[in-house]
Amino acid sequence: MMEKMSEENMEEVTVLEAQIELLQAEVLALRRQQKDDLKDITFDFRGQMQDAMSCMCGQRRGDEKEMVLSRLKEVVEELEEDLKLQTQRNGISLNSCTTKTLQSSGGKLVQQLCISGHCSELVFQVEFQLSEVKEGSGCERTISDLNVVMDASDLQNFSSFLSGVEESRDLLLFFRTLRTFSDRCDDRRRTFQHFQVSEDTPAPKWTPPQTPALH
Amino acid sequence: MEGASTKGVLSHLSLLEVQARSRKTQPQQPSRVKELKAKVEALLTQRDQLRAEIETHKNLKKLRASMDKWCTHEEEEEEEEEEEEEEEEEEEMDEDSENSKLLRLMARHTRLKDLLHAHHVIGGYNVIKTRQGKGMCVSLATAYEGVYLETYNLEIDLKPTVRISRHDVPPFIPLKNLAEQSSVQTDIRTLLDPLSRDLNAFAGRKQQLKLVKELHKSVEVMESNVLCSLLVLMFTVPKEKTLVLCSLDYTDRTRCLPTRVHFKCDDKELPDSPEWKKHRSLLMETPVHKALITMRKMGNIV
């Protein structure tokens, strides 16, 4: 009877070992997929975001969820305030920033960024590669492959500036110049409006010279 | 008859006894199987966790993509306010709507983080309010030819008047003058924008000097100053080994290019030769480290 039982056990062991192998392969594949998924978008899963993530994956109880919800709301509202401040102080409104991670190994991180927004009436979109390489205690950041697109309607003189900026990869110069140019456009518009004849002022009429009555 | 029934009962009893004993000594599941079953459980949990995470990431990406496409900040806030009003009317929130609210907050979080990072990357001033709004910290980023260089910082008092309290701007940058010429009390950008321009021009000139030293070892740097507004280089002409002294004046501190280029040489005719006239225009219009590459290609310097 002992022999019969150990045979059964051996069968069970084999079945279990096979199951483990399958599961391990599945977990490996899922991990790879997750890594790939995270390349298209940057998720900072620390602090409140990590708690929120565990909630979404069913790891937290209902009452804990409420707390995570309210804490995350606070954090998001702080970030909103911060963004308002930066927008106001930088004089630039950003609509979107998408990040794709192209390489993340050793001490090197290469990302493709696409940023769009407007500066007063001027709409822009910039796309570039940003490399961050750890060097000693610091980090060297470099921009390459800069591409700048602007709503070209009234910006003929800008096009040569834009190609110059793309060639020298001077992203910061682009935004400094954009702001200055936009400030001047705003000044000009305000000056125009100041001197503009209002709609209430009657338009001068041209009256033809009176012909003398013929008697 | 008694003997037979007693025997029957006795043997039945002893059979039961043997069975009981054998049940006690029957081995539990071998520990190996137990171990493996535990491992399977652990792997199943891991797999389910990963599946849930991947699903959440997928939903987050979708939500985020639609936010990026359709929302400006104002619209987003209006939407959130509307949602909140609706929820206050509901007493209980079921799990589904809690999850969707959480997901929405998570998507907003990633979007806001990315936008804030973008402000930083494009050279924004990284404004931080301090002392309950009585003060402010500002960073000025510099970059040249796609390489981010030094960052300079200002600590500013906002009350009672706007005043720079601390900074690490180098002394040869006329910060005080720029502040006086600006309308810093009403709009701090009237100081920050010109200051940023000056700092970036300085960083550019400094970087050019660094690159000349790195890339053109055959060119000797005779003189330079801290503001990098003056550069004197010594060229060697290949064939005759004539020496040419080249001075570059950068009197416009808002620019990275020189305002004046001058050659001095024992051969008095060289500076006026057509080739060297070309070099003068080249040095006026091109960053010096790049101009030197061209000059070497043209065979006029070693």
XYZ file of C-alpha atoms in Angstrom:
517
model
C 0.000 0.000 0.000
C 2.933 2.277 0.740
C 4.289 1.733 -2.753
C 0.917 2.580 -4.275
C 0.809 5.848 -2.384
C 4.311 6.936 -3.359
C 3.428 6.254 -6.984
C 0.440 8.573 -6.674
C 2.658 11.157 -5.047
C 5.175 10.945 -7.845
C 2.426 11.509 -10.351
C 1.193 14.498 -8.412
C 4.723 15.856 -8.165
C 5.201 15.584 -11.901
C 1.889 17.293 -12.570
C 2.694 20.090 -10.153
C 6.175 20.602 -11.548
C 4.771 20.884 -15.048
C 2.184 23.376 -13.846
C 4.921 25.418 -12.190
C 6.966 25.520 -15.350
C 3.989 26.763 -17.339
C 3.152 29.402 -14.771
C 6.748 30.604 -14.603
C 6.821 31.028 -18.353
C 3.509 32.860 -18.234
C 4.740 35.213 -15.512
C 7.913 35.912 -17.495
C 5.913 36.716 -20.611
C 3.570 38.990 -18.650
C 6.526 40.815 -17.099
C 7.989 41.402 -20.553
C 4.668 42.689 -21.803
C 4.373 45.030 -18.852
C 7.840 46.412 -19.508
C 6.896 47.056 -23.126
C 3.618 48.681 -22.157
C 5.380 51.077 -19.829
C 7.595 52.362 -22.646
C 4.767 54.324 -24.173
C 3.919 56.344 -21.132
C 5.732 57.334 -17.982
C 4.067 56.142 -14.843
C 5.520 57.230 -11.565
C 4.279 54.445 -9.342
C 5.400 55.663 -5.988
C 3.555 56.927 -2.961
C -0.095 57.640 -3.632
C 0.043 56.237 -7.137
C 1.369 52.920 -5.860
C -1.473 52.699 -3.340
C -3.946 53.535 -6.066
C -2.488 50.830 -8.262
C -2.917 48.198 -5.536
C -6.530 49.305 -5.124
C -7.190 48.889 -8.829
C -5.711 45.386 -8.698
C -8.060 44.388 -5.937
C -5.486 44.316 -3.186
C -7.190 46.741 -0.844
C -10.402 46.694 1.131
C -13.255 49.065 0.469
C -12.613 51.467 3.331
C -8.931 51.706 2.476
C -9.918 52.542 -1.066
C -11.796 55.642 0.056
C -8.751 56.926 1.870
C -6.491 56.277 -1.108
C -9.005 58.094 -3.287
C -9.077 61.207 -1.129
C -5.297 61.296 -0.684
C -4.692 60.927 -4.399
C -7.217 63.701 -5.043
C -5.217 65.996 -2.762
C -1.991 65.194 -4.604
C -3.625 65.782 -7.982
C -5.026 69.117 -6.851
C -1.560 70.197 -5.679
C -0.145 69.257 -9.062
C -2.882 71.284 -10.768
C -1.949 74.333 -8.705
C 1.725 73.837 -9.522
C 0.945 73.604 -13.230
C -1.078 76.811 -13.079
C 1.864 78.542 -11.423
C 4.403 77.338 -13.976
C 2.080 78.220 -16.865
C 1.602 81.736 -15.554
C 5.263 82.372 -14.734
C 6.682 80.827 -17.898
C 4.182 82.562 -20.144
C 3.684 79.291 -22.021
C 0.580 77.054 -22.027
C 1.188 73.385 -22.637
C -1.643 71.180 -23.876
C 0.075 67.837 -23.959
C 3.366 66.096 -23.432
C 3.730 62.502 -24.529
C 6.815 60.491 -23.647
C 8.080 57.289 -25.202
C 11.025 55.499 -23.689
C 13.373 54.357 -26.429
C 16.173 53.077 -24.280
C 16.604 52.548 -20.592
C 19.734 50.635 -19.673
C 22.771 51.099 -17.508
C 22.946 54.758 -16.683
C 21.388 55.911 -19.948
C 17.806 56.936 -20.575
C 16.633 58.004 -24.011
C 13.115 59.316 -24.476
C 11.137 60.737 -27.333
C 9.068 63.718 -26.240
C 6.289 65.454 -28.097
C 5.117 68.695 -26.530
C 2.341 70.858 -27.853
C 0.878 74.096 -26.626
C 0.568 77.770 -27.303
C 2.140 81.041 -26.311
C -0.642 83.604 -26.402
C -1.947 83.180 -29.964
C 1.053 81.288 -31.308
C 0.501 77.530 -31.501
C 3.458 75.176 -31.562
C 4.464 71.550 -31.435
C 7.987 70.365 -30.696
C 9.291 66.853 -30.917
C 12.748 65.715 -29.892
C 14.858 63.025 -28.297
C 16.117 63.597 -24.799
C 19.081 61.584 -23.508
C 20.063 61.506 -19.872
C 23.390 59.922 -19.076
C 24.622 59.565 -15.526
C 28.045 61.122 -15.208
C 29.702 60.896 -11.845
C 27.503 62.704 -9.368
C 25.484 64.478 -12.017
C 23.569 63.820 -15.149
C 24.280 65.039 -18.680
C 21.159 65.876 -20.647
C 21.232 66.256 -24.404
C 18.649 67.017 -27.043
C 18.792 65.613 -30.538
C 16.530 65.340 -33.585
C 14.619 68.483 -32.792
C 11.579 69.174 -34.912
C 9.522 72.341 -34.504
C 6.145 72.957 -36.085
C 4.255 76.201 -35.869
C 0.996 77.390 -37.249
C 2.572 79.010 -40.256
C -0.115 81.530 -41.127
C 1.606 84.804 -40.278
C 5.087 83.574 -39.600
C 7.098 83.734 -42.798
C 10.038 85.352 -41.051
C 9.948 82.590 -38.501
C 10.649 79.739 -40.877
C 14.369 80.465 -41.273
C 14.627 80.938 -37.528
C 12.891 77.603 -36.994
C 15.254 75.701 -39.286
C 18.216 77.350 -37.559
C 16.899 76.321 -34.177
C 16.290 72.760 -35.359
C 19.835 72.515 -36.679
C 21.439 73.825 -33.508
C 18.962 71.848 -31.364
C 18.428 74.955 -29.315
C 15.087 74.115 -27.729
C 15.501 76.723 -25.010
C 16.273 79.458 -27.522
C 13.118 78.582 -29.418
C 10.959 79.128 -26.359
C 12.774 82.286 -25.253
C 12.331 83.752 -28.712
C 8.733 82.580 -28.971
C 7.902 84.374 -25.744
C 9.629 87.585 -26.760
C 7.960 87.511 -30.160
C 4.587 86.789 -28.599
C 5.025 89.624 -26.067
C 5.754 92.021 -28.928
C 2.735 90.771 -30.909
C 0.565 91.338 -27.848
C 2.010 94.825 -27.359
C 1.346 95.645 -30.987
C -2.213 94.390 -30.755
C -2.878 96.397 -27.619
C -1.444 99.535 -29.210
C -3.604 98.966 -32.270
C -6.724 98.568 -30.201
C -5.897 101.684 -28.247
C -5.796 103.816 -31.358
C -8.571 102.073 -33.200
C -11.634 104.138 -33.956
C -14.518 102.747 -31.922
C -17.673 101.423 -33.512
C -19.701 104.263 -32.030
C -17.785 106.941 -33.853
C -19.778 107.830 -36.970
C -17.900 107.171 -40.145
C -17.089 110.319 -42.050
C -19.460 110.821 -44.977
C -18.502 112.247 -48.273
C -21.005 114.741 -49.507
C -20.737 115.800 -53.082
C -20.232 119.520 -53.696
C -23.547 121.396 -54.018
C -24.335 122.315 -57.566
C -25.810 125.773 -57.732
C -29.542 125.722 -58.402
C -30.255 126.541 -61.928
C -32.812 129.234 -62.175
C -21.079 -21.384 20.232
C -19.622 -18.890 22.685
C -16.166 -19.698 21.503
C -17.039 -19.040 17.888
C -18.718 -15.676 18.502
C -15.920 -14.525 20.824
C -13.408 -15.429 18.183
C -15.428 -13.461 15.667
C -15.653 -10.396 17.880
C -12.029 -10.631 18.910
C -10.769 -10.956 15.391
C -13.019 -8.134 14.315
C -11.648 -6.004 17.115
C -8.060 -6.799 16.246
C -8.763 -5.954 12.624
C -10.137 -2.602 13.645
C -7.101 -2.073 15.830
C -4.752 -2.795 12.958
C -6.657 -0.405 10.744
C -6.556 2.307 13.380
C -2.844 1.866 13.856
C -2.174 1.883 10.159
C -4.196 5.113 9.766
C -2.069 6.756 12.419
C 1.178 5.735 10.795
C -0.107 6.512 7.275
C 2.303 9.240 6.073
C 0.874 12.733 5.482
C 1.284 14.099 2.019
C 4.995 14.179 1.483
C 6.386 17.633 2.118
C 7.545 17.847 -1.483
C 3.983 17.934 -2.769
C 3.037 20.493 -0.124
C 5.984 22.662 -1.171
C 5.054 22.475 -4.815
C 1.413 23.267 -4.141
C 2.470 26.378 -2.242
C 4.671 27.423 -5.125
C 1.816 27.002 -7.560
C -0.385 29.189 -5.375
C 2.284 31.875 -5.254
C 2.756 31.821 -9.019
C -0.990 31.989 -9.598
C -1.182 35.069 -7.378
C 1.731 36.652 -9.219
C 0.156 35.945 -12.576
C -3.211 37.342 -11.594
C -1.565 40.417 -10.117
C 0.401 41.040 -13.308
C -2.710 40.556 -15.428
C -4.587 43.093 -13.303
C -1.720 45.576 -13.529
C -1.433 45.217 -17.290
C -5.172 45.715 -17.664
C -5.020 48.836 -15.485
C -2.094 50.228 -17.494
C -4.057 49.663 -20.666
C -7.073 51.522 -19.326
C -4.893 54.309 -17.969
C -3.248 54.779 -21.348
C -6.610 54.994 -23.069
C -7.947 57.497 -20.590
C -4.790 59.544 -20.706
C -4.795 59.617 -24.506
C -8.315 61.009 -24.563
C -7.402 63.600 -21.937
C -4.421 64.719 -23.997
C -6.552 64.963 -27.078
C -9.558 66.794 -25.780
C -8.735 68.584 -22.601
C -7.232 71.914 -21.935
C -6.763 72.615 -18.225
C -9.893 74.702 -17.919
C -12.039 72.040 -19.545
C -10.567 69.359 -17.322
C -11.363 71.294 -14.177
C -14.914 71.951 -15.310
C -15.393 68.263 -15.985
C -14.054 67.327 -12.568
C -16.343 69.844 -10.885
C -19.346 68.462 -12.738
C -18.452 64.939 -11.714
C -18.084 65.977 -8.103
C -21.470 67.654 -8.061
C -23.071 64.515 -9.439
C -21.388 62.378 -6.814
C -22.408 64.549 -3.911
C -25.987 63.826 -4.886
C -25.363 60.084 -4.710
C -25.160 58.797 -1.182
C -23.333 55.590 -1.928
C -20.770 54.905 -4.543
C -20.578 51.427 -5.864
C -17.260 49.788 -6.489
C -17.348 50.346 -10.214
C -17.725 54.087 -10.014
C -15.094 54.197 -7.254
C -12.716 52.365 -9.545
C -13.466 54.626 -12.448
C -12.940 57.689 -10.261
C -9.627 56.276 -9.096
C -8.569 55.502 -12.640
C -9.439 59.022 -13.719
C -7.360 60.520 -10.924
C -4.450 58.283 -11.831
C -4.633 59.360 -15.468
C -4.737 63.023 -14.441
C -1.734 62.428 -12.199
C 0.403 61.062 -15.036
C -0.718 63.842 -17.372
C 0.097 66.564 -14.841
C 3.488 65.045 -14.052
C 4.343 64.950 -17.747
C 3.241 68.550 -18.301
C 5.275 69.747 -15.330
C 8.304 67.842 -16.620
C 7.773 69.446 -20.015
C 7.816 72.938 -18.480
C 11.121 72.030 -16.896
C 12.632 70.548 -20.065
C 11.773 73.533 -22.275
C 13.703 75.799 -19.949
C 10.917 76.972 -17.666
C 11.702 78.925 -14.515
C 10.691 76.094 -12.132
C 8.949 78.590 -9.844
C 8.503 77.485 -6.250
C 6.503 79.627 -3.859
C 8.002 79.841 -0.392
C 7.071 81.285 3.008
C 3.315 81.229 2.324
C 3.640 83.316 -0.809
C 6.023 85.872 0.648
C 8.904 84.462 -1.324
C 9.759 82.654 -4.517
C 12.584 80.502 -5.880
C 13.411 80.572 -9.550
C 15.807 78.491 -11.676
C 17.349 79.668 -14.912
C 18.411 76.843 -17.188
C 21.084 77.232 -19.841
C 21.840 75.093 -22.848
C 23.954 75.244 -25.988
C 23.667 73.136 -29.118
C 21.322 70.719 -27.420
C 23.453 70.183 -24.332
C 21.999 71.320 -21.039
C 24.577 73.296 -19.097
C 24.575 75.146 -15.782
C 21.447 76.110 -13.908
C 21.414 79.359 -11.954
C 19.099 80.116 -9.064
C 17.457 83.182 -7.563
C 15.688 83.544 -4.245
C 13.239 86.407 -4.389
C 11.301 88.250 -1.700
C 7.835 89.219 -2.897
C 6.697 91.242 0.081
C 6.839 94.091 0.916
C 8.571 94.733 -2.422
C 10.026 92.423 -5.029
C 13.708 92.051 -4.268
C 16.363 89.457 -4.999
C 17.570 88.103 -1.688
C 20.039 85.414 -2.787
C 21.434 84.103 -6.041
C 24.318 82.242 -7.627
C 24.570 84.310 -10.782
C 28.257 85.038 -11.512
C 29.320 88.585 -10.634
C 30.261 89.554 -14.177
C 26.612 89.237 -15.232
C 25.063 92.657 -14.443
C 22.133 91.331 -12.415
C 21.584 94.574 -10.516
C 21.449 96.627 -13.713
C 19.022 94.222 -15.323
C 16.802 94.369 -12.235
C 16.822 98.158 -12.258
C 15.980 98.305 -15.956
C 13.102 95.878 -15.582
C 9.574 96.295 -14.242
C 10.235 93.580 -11.711
C 7.626 94.913 -9.270
C 4.780 94.261 -11.670
C 6.092 91.532 -13.942
C 9.031 89.462 -12.873
C 9.519 88.113 -16.371
C 10.799 91.522 -17.433
C 13.862 90.627 -15.366
C 13.987 86.875 -15.873
C 13.765 86.879 -19.671
C 16.727 89.256 -20.262
C 18.692 87.532 -17.497
C 18.066 84.146 -19.070
C 19.176 85.495 -22.429
C 22.427 86.831 -20.965
C 23.124 83.647 -19.028
C 22.475 81.477 -22.074
C 24.724 83.624 -24.272
C 27.466 83.378 -21.630
C 26.968 79.605 -21.355
C 27.196 79.348 -25.136
C 30.450 81.289 -25.344
C 31.913 79.292 -22.490
C 30.925 76.036 -24.143
C 32.476 77.129 -27.437
C 35.766 77.784 -25.625
C 35.588 74.354 -24.017
C 35.008 72.737 -27.412
C 37.874 74.654 -29.015
C 40.209 73.294 -26.349
C 38.847 69.763 -26.740
C 38.536 69.489 -30.500
C 41.338 71.714 -31.749
C 44.469 70.841 -29.833
C 46.649 72.372 -32.548
C 45.074 75.758 -31.939
C 46.507 77.516 -28.920
C 44.239 79.543 -26.676
C 46.348 82.570 -25.791
C 43.841 84.562 -23.844
C 40.296 84.363 -22.559
C 38.361 86.012 -19.742
C 35.719 84.855 -17.240
C 32.862 86.454 -19.131
C 34.176 84.773 -22.295
C 33.833 88.075 -24.080
C 37.364 87.980 -25.388
C 39.210 85.139 -27.032
C 42.675 85.176 -28.565
C 43.773 82.145 -30.560
C 47.038 81.227 -32.262
C 46.841 79.426 -35.587
C 49.663 77.732 -37.454
C 49.477 77.890 -41.242
C 50.487 74.433 -42.546
C 53.066 74.908 -45.268
C 55.071 77.900 -44.171
C 54.396 77.329 -40.456
C 53.454 81.022 -40.202
C 51.729 81.991 -37.005
C 48.470 83.924 -37.076
C 47.081 85.590 -33.983
C 43.297 85.779 -34.058
C 41.323 87.943 -31.620
C 37.596 87.548 -31.217
C 35.663 90.245 -29.364
C 32.230 89.413 -28.076
C 31.121 92.876 -27.010
C 27.408 92.074 -27.280
C 26.953 89.955 -24.167
C 23.537 88.818 -25.322
C 25.020 86.926 -28.234
C 27.202 83.852 -28.791
C 28.896 85.210 -31.898
C 31.716 87.757 -31.999
C 31.184 91.384 -32.916
C 34.743 91.745 -34.198
C 37.358 89.382 -35.625
C 40.949 90.510 -36.177
C 43.999 88.695 -37.573
C 47.592 89.634 -36.870
C 50.478 88.080 -38.699
C 54.141 88.722 -39.571
C 53.123 88.265 -43.189
C 51.281 91.575 -43.553
C 49.455 90.500 -46.688
C 47.929 87.322 -45.297
C 45.004 88.852 -43.409
C 43.858 90.649 -46.576
C 44.110 87.600 -48.799
C 40.766 86.330 -50.142
C 40.974 83.041 -48.174
C 41.505 84.813 -44.877
C 38.802 87.346 -45.639
C 36.514 84.348 -45.990
C 37.733 83.084 -42.650
C 36.936 86.401 -41.035
C 33.302 86.235 -42.235
C 33.138 82.598 -41.222
C 34.251 83.406 -37.696
C 31.726 86.242 -37.494
C 28.827 84.029 -38.517
C 29.671 80.565 -37.210
C 30.438 79.343 -33.690
C 34.218 79.307 -33.382
C 34.633 75.559 -32.783
C 32.723 74.862 -35.995
C 34.508 77.573 -37.979
C 37.861 76.029 -37.091
C 36.770 72.690 -38.564
C 36.033 74.394 -41.885
C 39.273 76.340 -41.782
C 41.233 73.168 -41.256
C 39.396 71.433 -44.098
C 40.283 74.343 -46.361
C 43.889 73.622 -45.454
C 44.654 77.006 -43.989
C 45.313 76.006 -40.434
C 46.993 73.005 -38.914
